mmCIF file of C-alpha atoms in Angstrom:
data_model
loop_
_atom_site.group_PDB
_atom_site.id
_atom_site.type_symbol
_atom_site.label_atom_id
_atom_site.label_comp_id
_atom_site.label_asym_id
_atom_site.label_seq_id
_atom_site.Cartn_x
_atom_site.Cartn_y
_atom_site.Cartn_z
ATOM 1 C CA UNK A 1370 -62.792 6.844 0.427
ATOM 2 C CA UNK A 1371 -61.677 3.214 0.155
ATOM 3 C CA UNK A 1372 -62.096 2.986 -3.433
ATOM 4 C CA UNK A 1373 -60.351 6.109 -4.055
ATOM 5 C CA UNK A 1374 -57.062 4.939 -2.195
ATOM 6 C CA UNK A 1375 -57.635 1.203 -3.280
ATOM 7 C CA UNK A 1376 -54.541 -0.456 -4.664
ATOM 8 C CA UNK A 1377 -56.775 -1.554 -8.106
ATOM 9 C CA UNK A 1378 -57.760 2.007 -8.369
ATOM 10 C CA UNK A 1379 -54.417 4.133 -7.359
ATOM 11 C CA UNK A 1380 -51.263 1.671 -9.224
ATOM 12 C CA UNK A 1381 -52.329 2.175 -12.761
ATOM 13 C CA UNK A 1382 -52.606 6.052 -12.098
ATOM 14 C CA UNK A 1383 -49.195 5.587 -10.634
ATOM 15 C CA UNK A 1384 -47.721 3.466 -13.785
ATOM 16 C CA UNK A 1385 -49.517 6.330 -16.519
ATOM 17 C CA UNK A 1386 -47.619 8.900 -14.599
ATOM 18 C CA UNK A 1387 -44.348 7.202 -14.499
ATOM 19 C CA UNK A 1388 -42.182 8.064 -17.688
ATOM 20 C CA UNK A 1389 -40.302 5.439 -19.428
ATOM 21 C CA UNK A 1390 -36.753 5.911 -18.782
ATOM 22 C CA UNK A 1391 -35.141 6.412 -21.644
ATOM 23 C CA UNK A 1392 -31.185 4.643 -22.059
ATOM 24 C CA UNK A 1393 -28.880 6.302 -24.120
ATOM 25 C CA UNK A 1394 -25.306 5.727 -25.379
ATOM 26 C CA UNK A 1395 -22.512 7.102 -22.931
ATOM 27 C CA UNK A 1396 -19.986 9.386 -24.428
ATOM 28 C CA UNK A 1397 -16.353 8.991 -24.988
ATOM 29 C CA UNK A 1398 -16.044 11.447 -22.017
ATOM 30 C CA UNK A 1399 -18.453 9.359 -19.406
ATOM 31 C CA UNK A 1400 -17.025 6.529 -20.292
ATOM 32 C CA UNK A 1401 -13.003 8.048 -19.596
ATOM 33 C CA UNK A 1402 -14.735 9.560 -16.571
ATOM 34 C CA UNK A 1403 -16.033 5.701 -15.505
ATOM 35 C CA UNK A 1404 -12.666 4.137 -16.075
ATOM 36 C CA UNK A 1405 -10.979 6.780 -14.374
ATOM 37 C CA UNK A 1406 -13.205 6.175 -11.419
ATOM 38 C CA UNK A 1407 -12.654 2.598 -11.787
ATOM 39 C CA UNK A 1408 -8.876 3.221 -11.677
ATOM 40 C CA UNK A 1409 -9.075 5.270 -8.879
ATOM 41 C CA UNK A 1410 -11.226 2.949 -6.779
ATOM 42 C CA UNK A 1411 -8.919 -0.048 -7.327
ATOM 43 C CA UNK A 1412 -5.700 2.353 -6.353
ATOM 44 C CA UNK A 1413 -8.049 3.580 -3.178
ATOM 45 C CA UNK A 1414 -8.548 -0.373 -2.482
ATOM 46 C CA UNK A 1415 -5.100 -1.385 -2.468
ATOM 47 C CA UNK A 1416 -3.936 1.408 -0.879
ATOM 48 C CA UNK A 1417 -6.817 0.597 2.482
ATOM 49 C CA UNK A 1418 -4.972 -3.297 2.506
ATOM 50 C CA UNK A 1419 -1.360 -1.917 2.179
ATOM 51 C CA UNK A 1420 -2.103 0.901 5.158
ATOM 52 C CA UNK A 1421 -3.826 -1.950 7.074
ATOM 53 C CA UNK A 1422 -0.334 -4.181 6.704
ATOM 54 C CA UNK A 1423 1.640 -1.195 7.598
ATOM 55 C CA UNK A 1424 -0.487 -0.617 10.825
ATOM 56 C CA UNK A 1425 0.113 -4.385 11.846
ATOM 57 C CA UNK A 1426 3.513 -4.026 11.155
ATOM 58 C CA UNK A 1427 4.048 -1.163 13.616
ATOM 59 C CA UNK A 1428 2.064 -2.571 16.380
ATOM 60 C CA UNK A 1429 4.320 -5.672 16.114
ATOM 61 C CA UNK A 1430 7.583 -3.948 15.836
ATOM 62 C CA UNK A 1431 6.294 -1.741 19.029
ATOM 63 C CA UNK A 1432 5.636 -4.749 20.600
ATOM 64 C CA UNK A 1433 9.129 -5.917 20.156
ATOM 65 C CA UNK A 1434 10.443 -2.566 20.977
ATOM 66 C CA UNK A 1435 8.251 -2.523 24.788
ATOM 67 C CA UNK A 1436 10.134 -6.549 25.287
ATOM 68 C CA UNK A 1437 13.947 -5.201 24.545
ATOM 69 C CA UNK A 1438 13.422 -3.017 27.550
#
């Protein structure tokens, strides 16, 4: 049973099973998709900092607004 589940005896039945993966060229349409996503996750980015800057903006001006009265 040892030898059966030995690492010498089980890896190279795991490599011959694996499949070499195979790259291919993307297509005009993946790569449009990709830069679209790009796009979008550089427009989802800025918009996270500029909602972050607009939260610490309110806090401070109700801050200011609790000290007037």
């Amino acid at each position: 049973m040892i030898e059966n589940f030995s690492i010498s005896n089980v890896l190279p039945k795991i490599i011959k099973s694996i499949r070499s993966f195979e790259f291919g060229e993307f297509t005009v349409s993946e790569v449009l998709n990709l830069i679209e996503m790009q796009v979008f996750s550089k427009r989802a980015f800025r918009n996270q900092v500029l909602l972050g800057k607009y939260k610490k903006a309110i806090s401070q001006l109700q801050e200011q607004l609790k000290n007037l009265k």
